[in-house]
Amino acid sequence: MSEGFRQNLLSKGVPESKIRIIPNWADPEFVQPGCRDPELRERWGRDKFLAVYSGGLTHNSNLEPVLQAAGILRDEPFQFVIIGEGVKKQKLEEMARVQQLKSVSFMPFQPLARYPKVLCAADINLVTLRRESATASVPSKIFKMMASGQPVLAIVPPESEIARLVEAARCGFVAGTDQPEQVAEMLRYASTHRDEIAQMGRRGRSYLE
């Protein structure tokens, strides 16, 4: 449960004494920094700056700004990999096809044992949520991203708990939910400041530990 969810319950009259916050977490032994798979990296683009989203493609996800950013960056050395399934997958695939986003590829969910390698293969991992969902939700996958030692780009409202977590850990960037230009600019910055984002990744791991 998140603090936002707690506040929602309080506003509905649930006694404070009956509410306990149990934060999400990740096993730092399961996801270890440096577990990059050369085969994955080769397949996705060794010479590209690789942004990876792995998760449900549901109504709560907010991947449209990512595809719009891919359009802005279409002539630059970026690759976007979207891993997952859900009710919005077909719509997102159609959006990428219509806009001829050759730098965007879709993959099904990967086996659990391969998940750490997926996170480590990315130059930056993406977490996205709709504004309506972000205020009361902190998905556990962000802690797995932090465990990987790779930086995070959170596309969420700046007042959300996810944004506050990223800022507290200093492990990445926060972009607004409807600002693809900001997403593109942050990716450009990240791609040209490799030492800085490597430090972000290390700080995320340290914060988790």
Short mmCIF file of C-alpha atoms in Angstrom, two decimals, residues 22-112:
data_model
loop_
_atom_site.label_atom_id
_atom_site.label_comp_id
_atom_site.label_asym_id
_atom_site.label_seq_id
_atom_site.Cartn_x
_atom_site.Cartn_y
_atom_site.Cartn_z
CA ILE A 22 3.57 -2.25 3.87
CA PRO A 23 5.90 -0.86 1.18
CA ASN A 24 6.70 -2.71 -2.02
CA TRP A 25 10.23 -4.08 -2.27
CA ALA A 26 12.58 -6.11 -4.44
CA ASP A 27 14.99 -8.92 -3.63
CA PRO A 28 18.48 -7.46 -4.19
CA GLU A 29 19.82 -10.99 -4.58
CA PHE A 30 17.46 -11.80 -7.46
CA VAL A 31 18.40 -8.72 -9.50
CA GLN A 32 22.12 -7.97 -9.47
CA PRO A 33 23.93 -5.12 -11.26
CA GLY A 34 26.08 -6.15 -14.19
CA CYS A 35 23.96 -9.11 -15.30
CA ARG A 36 23.78 -7.81 -18.88
CA ASP A 37 23.23 -10.47 -21.55
CA PRO A 38 25.36 -9.76 -24.66
CA GLU A 39 22.89 -11.67 -26.84
CA LEU A 40 19.97 -9.48 -25.76
CA ARG A 41 22.00 -6.35 -26.23
CA GLU A 42 23.08 -7.43 -29.70
CA ARG A 43 19.50 -8.20 -30.69
CA TRP A 44 18.13 -4.90 -29.44
CA GLY A 45 20.90 -2.67 -30.73
CA ARG A 46 24.43 -2.57 -29.41
CA ASP A 47 25.07 0.88 -30.87
CA LYS A 48 21.74 2.41 -29.82
CA PHE A 49 20.69 4.04 -26.56
CA LEU A 50 18.24 1.47 -25.28
CA ALA A 51 15.08 2.39 -23.35
CA VAL A 52 13.12 -0.60 -22.03
CA TYR A 53 9.60 -0.92 -20.64
CA SER A 54 8.61 -4.24 -19.12
CA GLY A 55 5.16 -4.65 -17.63
CA GLY A 56 1.45 -4.79 -18.27
CA LEU A 57 0.05 -2.97 -21.29
CA THR A 58 -3.15 -2.04 -19.48
CA HIS A 59 -5.37 1.00 -19.16
CA ASN A 60 -3.22 2.11 -16.23
CA SER A 61 -0.04 2.14 -18.28
CA ASN A 62 0.77 5.33 -20.12
CA LEU A 63 3.01 4.42 -23.03
CA GLU A 64 1.67 6.87 -25.59
CA PRO A 65 4.21 9.56 -24.56
CA VAL A 66 6.98 6.98 -25.04
CA LEU A 67 5.89 6.29 -28.61
CA GLN A 68 5.49 10.01 -29.26
CA ALA A 69 9.02 10.56 -27.95
CA ALA A 70 10.23 7.79 -30.26
CA GLY A 71 8.73 9.77 -33.13
CA ILE A 72 10.59 12.90 -32.05
CA LEU A 73 13.83 10.89 -31.86
CA ARG A 74 13.25 8.83 -35.01
CA ASP A 75 16.42 10.07 -36.73
CA GLU A 76 18.62 9.66 -33.67
CA PRO A 77 20.35 6.51 -32.30
CA PHE A 78 17.65 5.33 -29.89
CA GLN A 79 15.87 2.00 -29.57
CA PHE A 80 12.70 1.39 -27.55
CA VAL A 81 11.76 -2.11 -26.43
CA ILE A 82 8.29 -2.66 -24.97
CA ILE A 83 7.86 -6.00 -23.23
CA GLY A 84 4.50 -7.18 -22.00
CA GLU A 85 0.91 -8.07 -22.77
CA GLY A 86 -2.45 -6.47 -22.11
CA VAL A 87 -5.54 -4.86 -23.54
CA LYS A 88 -3.63 -1.88 -24.98
CA LYS A 89 -0.96 -3.83 -26.83
CA GLN A 90 -2.79 -3.91 -30.16
CA LYS A 91 -3.49 -0.17 -30.00
CA LEU A 92 0.14 0.61 -29.22
CA GLU A 93 1.40 -1.66 -32.00
CA GLU A 94 -0.96 0.05 -34.44
CA MET A 95 0.23 3.47 -33.29
CA ALA A 96 3.85 2.44 -33.91
CA ARG A 97 2.95 1.00 -37.33
CA VAL A 98 0.98 4.05 -38.51
CA GLN A 99 3.73 6.43 -37.38
CA GLN A 100 6.40 4.14 -38.88
CA LEU A 101 8.35 3.99 -35.64
CA LYS A 102 11.08 1.62 -36.70
CA SER A 103 12.95 2.22 -33.45
CA VAL A 104 10.12 0.64 -31.42
CA SER A 105 9.83 -3.11 -30.99
CA PHE A 106 7.37 -5.20 -28.99
CA MET A 107 8.04 -8.48 -27.20
CA PRO A 108 5.92 -10.80 -25.06
CA PHE A 109 6.56 -11.21 -21.35
CA GLN A 110 9.89 -12.89 -20.73
CA PRO A 111 10.50 -15.83 -18.36
CA LEU A 112 11.06 -14.74 -14.78
#
